Short mmCIF file of C-alpha atoms in Angstrom, two decimals:
data_model
loop_
_atom_site.label_atom_id
_atom_site.label_comp_id
_atom_site.label_asym_id
_atom_site.label_seq_id
_atom_site.Cartn_x
_atom_site.Cartn_y
_atom_site.Cartn_z
CA UNK A 1 13.35 -43.54 -73.80
CA UNK A 2 13.46 -40.12 -72.20
CA UNK A 3 12.19 -39.54 -68.69
CA UNK A 4 8.88 -37.76 -68.19
CA UNK A 5 9.01 -34.21 -66.92
CA UNK A 6 8.99 -33.89 -63.12
CA UNK A 7 5.72 -32.00 -63.27
CA UNK A 8 4.00 -35.14 -64.64
CA UNK A 9 5.43 -37.40 -61.91
CA UNK A 10 4.13 -35.31 -58.99
CA UNK A 11 1.02 -36.62 -57.21
CA UNK A 12 -1.97 -34.43 -57.92
CA UNK A 13 -4.46 -36.10 -55.58
CA UNK A 14 -4.91 -34.62 -53.09
CA UNK A 15 -3.53 -31.28 -54.26
CA UNK A 16 -0.73 -29.84 -52.10
CA UNK A 17 -1.79 -27.07 -49.76
CA UNK A 18 -1.07 -23.57 -50.97
CA UNK A 19 1.43 -21.61 -48.93
CA UNK A 20 -0.09 -18.43 -47.62
CA UNK A 21 1.60 -15.25 -48.70
CA UNK A 22 3.45 -13.12 -46.17
CA UNK A 23 0.90 -10.37 -46.60
CA UNK A 24 -2.04 -12.64 -45.85
CA UNK A 25 -0.29 -14.16 -42.82
CA UNK A 26 0.45 -10.71 -41.45
CA UNK A 27 -3.10 -9.55 -42.07
CA UNK A 28 -4.56 -12.50 -40.16
CA UNK A 29 -2.22 -11.91 -37.22
CA UNK A 30 -3.08 -8.23 -37.09
CA UNK A 31 -6.79 -8.98 -37.15
CA UNK A 32 -6.38 -11.52 -34.34
CA UNK A 33 -4.42 -9.05 -32.19
CA UNK A 34 -7.08 -6.39 -32.65
CA UNK A 35 -9.66 -8.79 -31.22
CA UNK A 36 -7.58 -9.85 -28.20
CA UNK A 37 -8.30 -8.28 -24.81
CA UNK A 38 -5.54 -7.20 -22.45
CA UNK A 39 -7.06 -9.43 -19.76
CA UNK A 40 -6.74 -12.47 -22.05
CA UNK A 41 -3.08 -11.68 -22.71
CA UNK A 42 -2.42 -11.24 -19.00
CA UNK A 43 -4.12 -14.55 -18.14
CA UNK A 44 -2.13 -16.45 -20.78
CA UNK A 45 -5.28 -17.23 -22.77
CA UNK A 46 -3.96 -15.34 -25.80
CA UNK A 47 -0.41 -15.10 -27.10
CA UNK A 48 1.05 -12.18 -29.00
CA UNK A 49 4.52 -11.61 -30.39
CA UNK A 50 5.13 -7.96 -29.60
CA UNK A 51 3.80 -7.10 -26.16
CA UNK A 52 5.26 -3.59 -26.19
CA UNK A 53 3.50 -2.51 -29.38
CA UNK A 54 0.27 -4.23 -28.38
CA UNK A 55 0.01 -2.49 -25.01
CA UNK A 56 1.20 0.87 -26.34
CA UNK A 57 -1.58 0.72 -28.94
CA UNK A 58 -4.12 -0.30 -26.30
CA UNK A 59 -3.08 2.53 -23.97
CA UNK A 60 -3.25 5.06 -26.81
CA UNK A 61 -6.87 4.10 -27.53
CA UNK A 62 -8.06 4.76 -23.97
CA UNK A 63 -5.76 7.61 -22.92
CA UNK A 64 -7.63 10.40 -21.13
CA UNK A 65 -7.02 14.14 -21.65
CA UNK A 66 -5.78 14.35 -18.05
CA UNK A 67 -2.82 12.15 -19.06
CA UNK A 68 -1.30 15.19 -20.80
CA UNK A 69 -0.39 16.66 -17.41
CA UNK A 70 3.21 16.89 -16.21
CA UNK A 71 2.90 14.03 -13.71
CA UNK A 72 2.08 11.56 -16.47
CA UNK A 73 4.28 9.70 -18.95
CA UNK A 74 3.69 9.98 -22.70
CA UNK A 75 3.22 6.82 -24.75
CA UNK A 76 6.48 7.59 -26.58
CA UNK A 77 8.40 7.88 -23.30
CA UNK A 78 6.64 4.78 -21.96
CA UNK A 79 7.83 2.83 -25.02
CA UNK A 80 11.38 4.22 -24.80
CA UNK A 81 11.60 3.36 -21.09
CA UNK A 82 10.77 -0.28 -21.74
CA UNK A 83 12.97 -0.58 -24.85
CA UNK A 84 16.11 0.66 -23.13
CA UNK A 85 15.69 -2.02 -20.45
CA UNK A 86 15.10 -5.03 -22.74
CA UNK A 87 18.37 -6.73 -21.79
CA UNK A 88 19.95 -8.53 -18.85
CA UNK A 89 21.20 -5.29 -17.25
CA UNK A 90 17.79 -3.60 -17.39
CA UNK A 91 16.32 -2.07 -14.22
CA UNK A 92 12.68 -1.46 -15.13
CA UNK A 93 10.09 -1.23 -12.36
CA UNK A 94 6.35 -0.78 -12.18
CA UNK A 95 3.86 -0.22 -9.38
CA UNK A 96 0.44 -1.59 -10.29
CA UNK A 97 -2.74 -0.69 -8.46
CA UNK A 98 -4.71 -3.95 -8.38
CA UNK A 99 -8.35 -4.00 -7.32
CA UNK A 100 -8.85 -7.75 -6.92
CA UNK A 101 -12.35 -9.19 -6.28
CA UNK A 102 -11.09 -11.29 -3.33
CA UNK A 103 -7.91 -9.56 -2.17
CA UNK A 104 -9.28 -6.05 -2.61
CA UNK A 105 -7.09 -3.05 -3.38
CA UNK A 106 -3.34 -3.53 -3.09
CA UNK A 107 -0.23 -2.31 -4.90
CA UNK A 108 2.21 -4.61 -6.70
CA UNK A 109 5.86 -3.55 -6.90
CA UNK A 110 7.65 -5.38 -9.73
CA UNK A 111 11.41 -5.15 -10.23
CA UNK A 112 13.21 -6.44 -13.32
CA UNK A 113 16.07 -8.78 -12.41
CA UNK A 114 16.80 -10.44 -15.78
CA UNK A 115 16.08 -9.96 -19.45
CA UNK A 116 12.72 -11.72 -19.13
CA UNK A 117 11.54 -11.66 -15.51
CA UNK A 118 10.47 -9.43 -12.62
CA UNK A 119 10.47 -9.93 -8.85
CA UNK A 120 7.05 -9.09 -7.40
CA UNK A 121 5.86 -7.80 -4.01
CA UNK A 122 2.28 -7.12 -2.95
CA UNK A 123 1.93 -4.04 -0.71
CA UNK A 124 -1.60 -3.84 0.75
CA UNK A 125 -1.59 -0.08 1.45
CA UNK A 126 0.83 1.19 -1.16
CA UNK A 127 4.15 2.93 -0.59
CA UNK A 128 4.72 5.24 2.41
CA UNK A 129 4.94 8.97 1.66
CA UNK A 130 5.10 10.69 5.06
CA UNK A 131 8.36 10.60 7.07
CA UNK A 132 6.48 11.54 10.27
CA UNK A 133 3.54 9.17 9.87
CA UNK A 134 2.22 7.35 12.92
CA UNK A 135 2.19 4.24 10.72
CA UNK A 136 5.45 4.59 8.76
CA UNK A 137 5.99 0.94 7.84
CA UNK A 138 4.37 -1.52 5.44
CA UNK A 139 4.35 -5.22 4.73
CA UNK A 140 5.59 -6.33 1.30
CA UNK A 141 4.62 -9.90 0.40
CA UNK A 142 6.53 -11.89 -2.20
CA UNK A 143 4.25 -13.14 -4.97
CA UNK A 144 4.89 -14.91 -8.27
CA UNK A 145 7.80 -14.00 -10.50
CA UNK A 146 6.25 -12.30 -13.53
CA UNK A 147 7.24 -11.91 -17.15
CA UNK A 148 8.85 -8.54 -17.79
CA UNK A 149 6.11 -7.65 -20.27
CA UNK A 150 3.61 -7.81 -17.40
CA UNK A 151 5.06 -4.43 -16.40
CA UNK A 152 3.20 -2.95 -19.39
CA UNK A 153 -0.30 -4.13 -18.52
CA UNK A 154 -3.48 -2.27 -17.73
CA UNK A 155 -6.51 -4.57 -17.85
CA UNK A 156 -9.84 -5.54 -16.30
CA UNK A 157 -12.05 -8.60 -15.92
CA UNK A 158 -14.58 -10.02 -13.48
CA UNK A 159 -12.07 -12.71 -12.47
CA UNK A 160 -9.07 -10.49 -11.74
CA UNK A 161 -10.55 -7.02 -11.19
CA UNK A 162 -8.77 -3.93 -12.51
CA UNK A 163 -5.07 -3.30 -13.00
CA UNK A 164 -3.56 0.12 -13.71
CA UNK A 165 -0.03 1.53 -13.74
CA UNK A 166 0.33 3.73 -10.65
CA UNK A 167 3.97 4.49 -11.46
CA UNK A 168 6.81 3.17 -13.59
CA UNK A 169 10.46 3.95 -14.21
CA UNK A 170 13.90 2.61 -13.33
CA UNK A 171 15.27 1.54 -9.96
CA UNK A 172 18.67 1.95 -8.35
CA UNK A 173 19.99 -0.33 -5.61
CA UNK A 174 21.56 1.75 -2.84
CA UNK A 175 24.17 0.58 -0.32
CA UNK A 176 23.06 -0.19 3.22
CA UNK A 177 23.80 2.17 6.12
CA UNK A 178 24.46 5.05 3.76
CA UNK A 179 24.26 7.60 6.59
CA UNK A 180 25.94 6.13 9.69
CA UNK A 181 27.21 7.88 12.78
CA UNK A 182 30.93 8.58 12.96
CA UNK A 183 32.89 5.49 14.10
CA UNK A 184 34.04 5.58 17.70
CA UNK A 185 36.04 2.35 18.04
CA UNK A 186 38.67 0.47 16.04
CA UNK A 187 36.13 -2.26 15.30
CA UNK A 188 33.71 0.28 13.83
CA UNK A 189 36.49 1.78 11.70
CA UNK A 190 37.38 -1.68 10.37
CA UNK A 191 33.72 -2.43 9.70
CA UNK A 192 33.32 0.79 7.73
CA UNK A 193 36.44 0.02 5.72
CA UNK A 194 35.03 -3.39 4.79
CA UNK A 195 31.78 -1.77 3.72
CA UNK A 196 33.67 0.73 1.54
CA UNK A 197 35.51 -2.15 -0.16
CA UNK A 198 32.21 -3.95 -0.73
CA UNK A 199 30.65 -0.80 -2.19
CA UNK A 200 33.64 -0.36 -4.53
CA UNK A 201 33.22 -3.97 -5.65
CA UNK A 202 29.52 -3.43 -6.33
CA UNK A 203 30.13 -0.33 -8.45
CA UNK A 204 30.88 -2.49 -11.50
CA UNK A 205 27.74 -4.60 -11.08
CA UNK A 206 24.50 -3.98 -12.95
CA UNK A 207 21.42 -2.96 -10.98
CA UNK A 208 19.85 -6.45 -11.38
CA UNK A 209 23.06 -8.02 -10.05
CA UNK A 210 23.01 -5.65 -7.08
CA UNK A 211 19.33 -6.46 -6.54
CA UNK A 212 20.04 -10.19 -6.54
CA UNK A 213 22.81 -9.77 -3.95
CA UNK A 214 20.69 -7.53 -1.71
CA UNK A 215 17.77 -9.95 -2.06
CA UNK A 216 19.92 -12.87 -0.89
CA UNK A 217 21.22 -10.76 2.02
CA UNK A 218 17.59 -10.01 2.92
CA UNK A 219 18.17 -6.23 3.03
CA UNK A 220 17.25 -4.10 0.00
CA UNK A 221 17.58 -0.33 -0.31
CA UNK A 222 15.88 0.95 -3.46
CA UNK A 223 15.75 4.38 -5.04
CA UNK A 224 12.80 4.48 -7.42
CA UNK A 225 13.21 6.92 -10.30
CA UNK A 226 9.56 7.04 -11.32
CA UNK A 227 7.08 9.43 -12.86
CA UNK A 228 4.75 10.03 -9.92
CA UNK A 229 7.15 9.36 -7.04
CA UNK A 230 9.21 12.37 -5.92
CA UNK A 231 12.90 12.80 -6.70
CA UNK A 232 15.28 10.66 -4.62
CA UNK A 233 12.40 8.59 -3.22
CA UNK A 234 14.09 5.68 -1.44
CA UNK A 235 12.72 2.69 0.46
CA UNK A 236 14.32 0.06 2.68
CA UNK A 237 13.15 -3.56 2.74
CA UNK A 238 14.21 -6.36 5.05
CA UNK A 239 13.17 -9.96 5.50
CA UNK A 240 12.85 -10.86 9.23
CA UNK A 241 14.67 -13.97 10.34
CA UNK A 242 11.45 -15.75 11.32
CA UNK A 243 10.16 -15.33 7.75
CA UNK A 244 13.31 -16.60 6.08
CA UNK A 245 12.58 -19.90 4.34
CA UNK A 246 13.79 -21.42 1.10
CA UNK A 247 10.98 -23.85 0.30
CA UNK A 248 7.84 -22.87 -1.57
CA UNK A 249 4.63 -23.19 0.47
CA UNK A 250 2.39 -26.19 -0.09
CA UNK A 251 -0.66 -25.95 -2.29
CA UNK A 252 -3.30 -23.91 -0.42
CA UNK A 253 -6.42 -25.50 0.98
CA UNK A 254 -9.80 -24.06 0.14
CA UNK A 255 -9.99 -20.61 1.74
CA UNK A 256 -12.77 -19.62 4.07
CA UNK A 257 -14.23 -16.33 2.93
CA UNK A 258 -15.65 -15.19 6.28
CA UNK A 259 -13.61 -15.01 9.46
CA UNK A 260 -14.34 -13.53 12.85
CA UNK A 261 -12.26 -10.36 13.20
CA UNK A 262 -11.56 -10.98 16.88
CA UNK A 263 -10.27 -14.48 16.10
CA UNK A 264 -8.01 -13.14 13.38
CA UNK A 265 -6.71 -10.43 15.70
CA UNK A 266 -5.50 -13.05 18.17
CA UNK A 267 -3.30 -14.49 15.42
CA UNK A 268 -1.52 -11.22 14.71
CA UNK A 269 2.06 -11.77 15.81
CA UNK A 270 4.37 -9.47 17.69
CA UNK A 271 6.37 -9.16 14.46
CA UNK A 272 3.34 -7.58 12.81
CA UNK A 273 3.27 -5.04 15.62
CA UNK A 274 6.93 -4.32 14.93
CA UNK A 275 6.05 -3.49 11.32
CA UNK A 276 3.70 -0.75 12.52
CA UNK A 277 4.84 1.50 15.32
CA UNK A 278 1.43 3.17 15.64
CA UNK A 279 -1.13 2.08 18.20
CA UNK A 280 -3.86 0.08 16.46
CA UNK A 281 -7.12 -1.14 17.88
CA UNK A 282 -7.99 -4.84 17.92
CA UNK A 283 -10.30 -4.40 14.93
CA UNK A 284 -7.67 -2.44 12.99
CA UNK A 285 -5.07 -5.15 13.65
CA UNK A 286 -7.53 -7.81 12.52
CA UNK A 287 -8.36 -5.88 9.36
CA UNK A 288 -4.68 -5.38 8.58
CA UNK A 289 -3.87 -9.05 9.16
CA UNK A 290 -6.73 -10.06 6.86
CA UNK A 291 -5.50 -7.57 4.25
CA UNK A 292 -2.06 -9.20 4.26
CA UNK A 293 -3.54 -12.66 3.74
CA UNK A 294 -5.89 -11.47 1.02
CA UNK A 295 -3.14 -9.61 -0.82
CA UNK A 296 -1.12 -12.83 -0.94
CA UNK A 297 -4.21 -14.73 -2.12
CA UNK A 298 -4.42 -12.55 -5.23
CA UNK A 299 -1.85 -14.84 -6.88
CA UNK A 300 -3.46 -18.22 -6.17
CA UNK A 301 -4.03 -18.80 -9.92
CA UNK A 302 -7.48 -20.36 -9.58
CA UNK A 303 -8.23 -19.76 -13.26
CA UNK A 304 -5.56 -22.22 -14.47
CA UNK A 305 -5.67 -25.99 -14.73
CA UNK A 306 -4.31 -28.16 -11.91
CA UNK A 307 -1.10 -29.16 -13.72
CA UNK A 308 -0.18 -25.59 -14.57
CA UNK A 309 -1.03 -24.39 -11.06
CA UNK A 310 1.30 -26.99 -9.59
CA UNK A 311 4.14 -26.01 -11.92
CA UNK A 312 3.65 -22.34 -11.01
CA UNK A 313 3.60 -23.21 -7.30
CA UNK A 314 6.80 -25.28 -7.45
CA UNK A 315 8.72 -22.70 -9.49
CA UNK A 316 6.96 -19.62 -8.08
CA UNK A 317 6.98 -18.19 -11.59
CA UNK A 318 4.41 -17.74 -14.31
CA UNK A 319 4.95 -19.50 -17.67
CA UNK A 320 7.67 -17.71 -19.61
CA UNK A 321 9.32 -16.23 -16.50
CA UNK A 322 12.32 -17.75 -14.69
CA UNK A 323 12.79 -17.60 -10.93
CA UNK A 324 16.59 -17.44 -11.02
CA UNK A 325 16.61 -14.97 -8.12
CA UNK A 326 15.14 -17.51 -5.67
CA UNK A 327 11.87 -15.79 -4.76
CA UNK A 328 9.70 -17.71 -2.27
CA UNK A 329 5.94 -17.20 -2.42
CA UNK A 330 4.25 -15.27 0.40
CA UNK A 331 7.31 -14.40 2.45
CA UNK A 332 6.58 -11.17 4.30
CA UNK A 333 9.14 -8.37 4.19
CA UNK A 334 9.12 -5.14 6.19
CA UNK A 335 9.15 -2.02 4.00
CA UNK A 336 9.74 1.54 5.15
CA UNK A 337 10.66 4.94 3.79
CA UNK A 338 14.43 5.49 3.96
CA UNK A 339 14.06 8.99 5.33
CA UNK A 340 17.71 10.03 5.29
CA UNK A 341 18.36 8.70 1.78
CA UNK A 342 15.15 10.44 0.63
CA UNK A 343 16.57 13.78 1.79
CA UNK A 344 14.97 14.33 5.20
CA UNK A 345 16.90 15.36 8.30
CA UNK A 346 15.88 14.97 11.93
CA UNK A 347 15.39 18.35 13.60
CA UNK A 348 17.33 18.78 16.84
CA UNK A 349 15.84 22.05 18.04
CA UNK A 350 12.83 24.32 17.72
CA UNK A 351 9.19 23.35 17.40
CA UNK A 352 10.08 20.54 14.96
CA UNK A 353 12.56 18.90 17.30
CA UNK A 354 12.44 15.12 16.85
CA UNK A 355 10.58 15.35 13.54
CA UNK A 356 11.91 14.61 10.06
CA UNK A 357 12.03 17.84 8.06
CA UNK A 358 13.20 19.22 4.73
CA UNK A 359 16.35 21.31 4.64
CA UNK A 360 17.58 24.06 2.31
CA UNK A 361 21.10 23.81 0.91
CA UNK A 362 23.44 26.72 0.14
CA UNK A 363 21.70 27.46 -3.18
CA UNK A 364 18.19 27.32 -1.75
CA UNK A 365 17.25 23.84 -3.01
CA UNK A 366 15.07 21.95 -0.56
CA UNK A 367 15.82 18.34 0.29
CA UNK A 368 13.13 15.70 0.75
CA UNK A 369 9.67 16.07 -0.79
CA UNK A 370 6.09 17.08 -0.11
CA UNK A 371 4.34 14.31 1.78
CA UNK A 372 1.78 12.18 -0.02
CA UNK A 373 -0.68 9.38 0.73
CA UNK A 374 -1.92 6.58 -1.51
CA UNK A 375 -5.70 7.05 -1.57
CA UNK A 376 -7.00 3.95 -3.37
CA UNK A 377 -9.17 3.08 -6.36
CA UNK A 378 -11.60 6.02 -6.20
CA UNK A 379 -8.80 8.60 -6.33
CA UNK A 380 -5.61 7.19 -7.85
CA UNK A 381 -5.09 7.29 -11.62
CA UNK A 382 -2.74 5.67 -14.13
CA UNK A 383 0.42 7.63 -14.98
CA UNK A 384 0.10 6.33 -18.55
CA UNK A 385 -3.58 6.62 -19.46
CA UNK A 386 -4.94 8.92 -16.75
CA UNK A 387 -7.68 6.40 -15.92
CA UNK A 388 -9.16 5.47 -12.57
CA UNK A 389 -9.95 1.86 -11.66
CA UNK A 390 -13.58 2.48 -12.66
CA UNK A 391 -12.45 3.83 -16.05
CA UNK A 392 -10.38 0.69 -16.64
CA UNK A 393 -13.44 -1.45 -15.85
CA UNK A 394 -15.69 0.52 -18.20
CA UNK A 395 -13.15 0.42 -21.04
CA UNK A 396 -12.87 -3.35 -20.60
CA UNK A 397 -16.63 -3.81 -20.79
CA UNK A 398 -16.81 -5.13 -17.22
CA UNK A 399 -20.21 -4.35 -15.72
CA UNK A 400 -21.74 -4.94 -12.28
CA UNK A 401 -18.35 -5.59 -10.73
CA UNK A 402 -18.50 -5.93 -6.95
CA UNK A 403 -15.16 -4.87 -5.53
CA UNK A 404 -13.91 -5.66 -2.05
CA UNK A 405 -14.96 -3.02 0.51
CA UNK A 406 -13.43 -1.85 3.81
CA UNK A 407 -10.09 -0.66 2.35
CA UNK A 408 -8.94 2.67 3.79
CA UNK A 409 -5.78 4.66 3.10
CA UNK A 410 -3.10 5.33 5.68
CA UNK A 411 -3.23 9.09 6.22
CA UNK A 412 -2.26 9.48 9.87
#
């Protein structure tokens, strides 16, 4: 007796599920992506496969005519910038303007250090742009390690406020003590020779490898090749000894929203005074101290469940990112403009004696750059879309948003 055909032996109840065609699967995914908000992607509430294409498409939809100006980056160049850094030697950076409902306006500097992750610092008043400012220094507070694709985001929501790209580009790690006085002793000569050997050894390292070494040494000199920032713009960052710790902070207690400014002022340490050489009033010191605390509080992750918050706290990294660089949450670094590396020279005579000035070389090219100040949410715009913080809110459908008041730019 011959066997029955295999088609007659197969169970027909219940019928096997039909495999969806590739076209239908792609169509469903595309429809889902079109309905996903940037804020949902940022918060981890929605997952997409191609973050670059998603955000490029989103930026294209909301791009303002003003974004055609020379100080802005085209979508094509924005895409190319990210693509050429999608590897372990990539050196992508972004500066986000973040108008947070609790922390208020601050600026997040994010530096790629691996194929997938970025080191993040919160800078309450933005980067310094005046070599002769009465308040030349800033605090830069370590926050969570982010996914590299977070460098692409512009978004808005009631929970997180608005986020726009203030500048983006590639960074370069510079050697320390680039412009030192001439050595006067044998010890200084030997020290300089050791530094030259170290610099030669670093020449074969990638920028992320240099960043990791400088980060561990607690002294970072960065040249930011951005779109908005002037040519050769260079900053110096250092972690004071009293802030050097390896352990992540404990889970925060419930924060008190209202504090007496005089009480807060009494807690401002002498190290905070060192970070700002200008003379500040008691109220100004209190406001600045509160701004530092609030900027750090912007990454407290209150929208996530308890288990995920604990994992983020222990690792100091958002899901998908890896904290292989050893970042510790809320450590406070000092940040200043590296005036010599940025092209300024200190005048030794004339009416500008003692001031940092620009200098013409033998072909008439001026060193340094025109001074600038970071003016905050009402003034600053995205270098990608040309939008203000209010534009980002309107495009995201966020209405009746009550932002944090009392922020003022450093212009003196």
